[in-house]
Short mmCIF file of C-alpha atoms in Angstrom, two decimals:
data_model
loop_
_atom_site.label_atom_id
_atom_site.label_comp_id
_atom_site.label_asym_id
_atom_site.label_seq_id
_atom_site.Cartn_x
_atom_site.Cartn_y
_atom_site.Cartn_z
CA MET P 122 96.19 87.40 114.67
CA ASN P 123 96.97 88.16 111.00
CA GLN P 124 97.27 91.65 109.50
CA THR P 125 97.92 93.32 106.77
CA PHE P 126 99.43 96.52 106.23
CA THR P 127 100.13 99.58 103.68
CA LEU P 128 103.34 102.04 104.20
CA VAL P 129 104.02 104.55 101.78
CA VAL P 130 107.63 105.89 103.01
CA ASN P 131 110.29 107.33 101.63
CA ASP P 132 111.92 106.08 99.00
CA GLN P 133 115.49 105.36 100.92
CA PRO P 134 118.08 102.41 101.36
CA ASP P 135 117.41 102.43 105.51
CA VAL P 136 113.45 102.23 105.95
CA LEU P 137 112.93 98.79 105.32
CA LEU P 138 115.58 98.52 108.54
CA ARG P 139 113.52 100.22 111.14
CA ILE P 140 110.92 98.76 110.17
CA ILE P 141 111.82 95.77 110.25
CA GLY P 142 113.63 96.77 113.85
CA VAL P 143 109.96 97.60 115.18
CA LEU P 144 108.37 94.38 113.96
CA THR P 145 110.84 92.45 115.38
CA ARG P 146 110.49 93.77 119.28
CA TYR P 147 107.31 92.93 118.85
CA ASN P 148 107.67 88.88 117.78
CA VAL P 149 106.22 89.89 114.56
CA CYS P 150 106.07 86.94 112.08
CA ILE P 151 106.23 88.22 108.49
CA ARG P 152 104.13 86.66 105.80
CA SER P 153 104.60 87.90 102.76
CA PHE P 154 106.54 91.17 101.96
CA SER P 155 105.78 93.52 98.71
CA HIS P 156 107.71 96.60 98.09
CA ALA P 157 106.87 98.96 94.53
CA PRO P 158 107.99 102.64 93.96
CA ALA P 159 104.51 105.06 94.20
CA GLU P 160 103.20 107.86 92.16
CA GLU P 161 105.00 110.59 93.79
CA GLU P 162 108.77 110.44 92.96
CA GLY P 163 110.94 110.17 96.22
CA THR P 164 108.33 107.54 97.52
CA ALA P 165 107.08 104.32 97.35
CA ILE P 166 104.74 101.70 98.54
CA MET P 167 104.97 98.83 101.50
CA THR P 168 103.14 95.99 101.99
CA PHE P 169 103.40 93.18 104.17
CA SER P 170 101.12 90.44 105.56
CA ALA P 171 102.16 89.82 108.93
CA SER P 172 100.96 87.85 112.58
CA PHE P 173 101.31 88.72 115.73
CA GLU P 174 99.46 88.99 119.50
CA GLU P 175 96.30 90.96 119.22
CA LYS P 176 98.04 92.52 122.32
CA TRP P 177 100.67 94.28 120.54
CA TYR P 178 98.37 95.46 117.69
CA ASP P 179 98.08 99.47 119.06
CA LEU P 180 101.91 99.44 120.12
CA VAL P 181 102.93 98.02 116.56
CA LEU P 182 100.86 101.05 114.66
CA LYS P 183 102.04 103.65 117.17
CA GLN P 184 105.63 102.57 116.88
CA LEU P 185 105.82 102.75 112.75
CA VAL P 186 103.78 105.90 112.38
CA LYS P 187 106.57 107.62 114.92
CA LEU P 188 108.51 106.39 112.18
CA ILE P 189 110.13 109.77 110.47
CA ASP P 190 110.31 108.03 106.79
CA VAL P 191 106.56 106.33 107.07
CA ILE P 192 104.07 108.76 105.08
CA GLU P 193 101.29 107.43 105.33
CA LEU P 194 99.78 103.97 107.10
CA LYS P 195 96.53 102.13 106.40
CA ALA P 196 96.47 98.62 108.22
CA THR P 197 93.60 96.02 106.95
#
């Protein structure tokens, strides 16, 4: 399954590590990644395309939303 995720996150140095940690637990393969500052100061937008087994989709979403630095998550 291929999926694109767009996250609005707090712009902190360890946020990417936390996100990668979640993805690693579910054997998610990141195909592309983009990071840019958001309009609101102190936040950033991360967009990544990933492929993984469909059975992990709901768990990946739930775990990403649970991360304290994730403000908003959109999956397309």
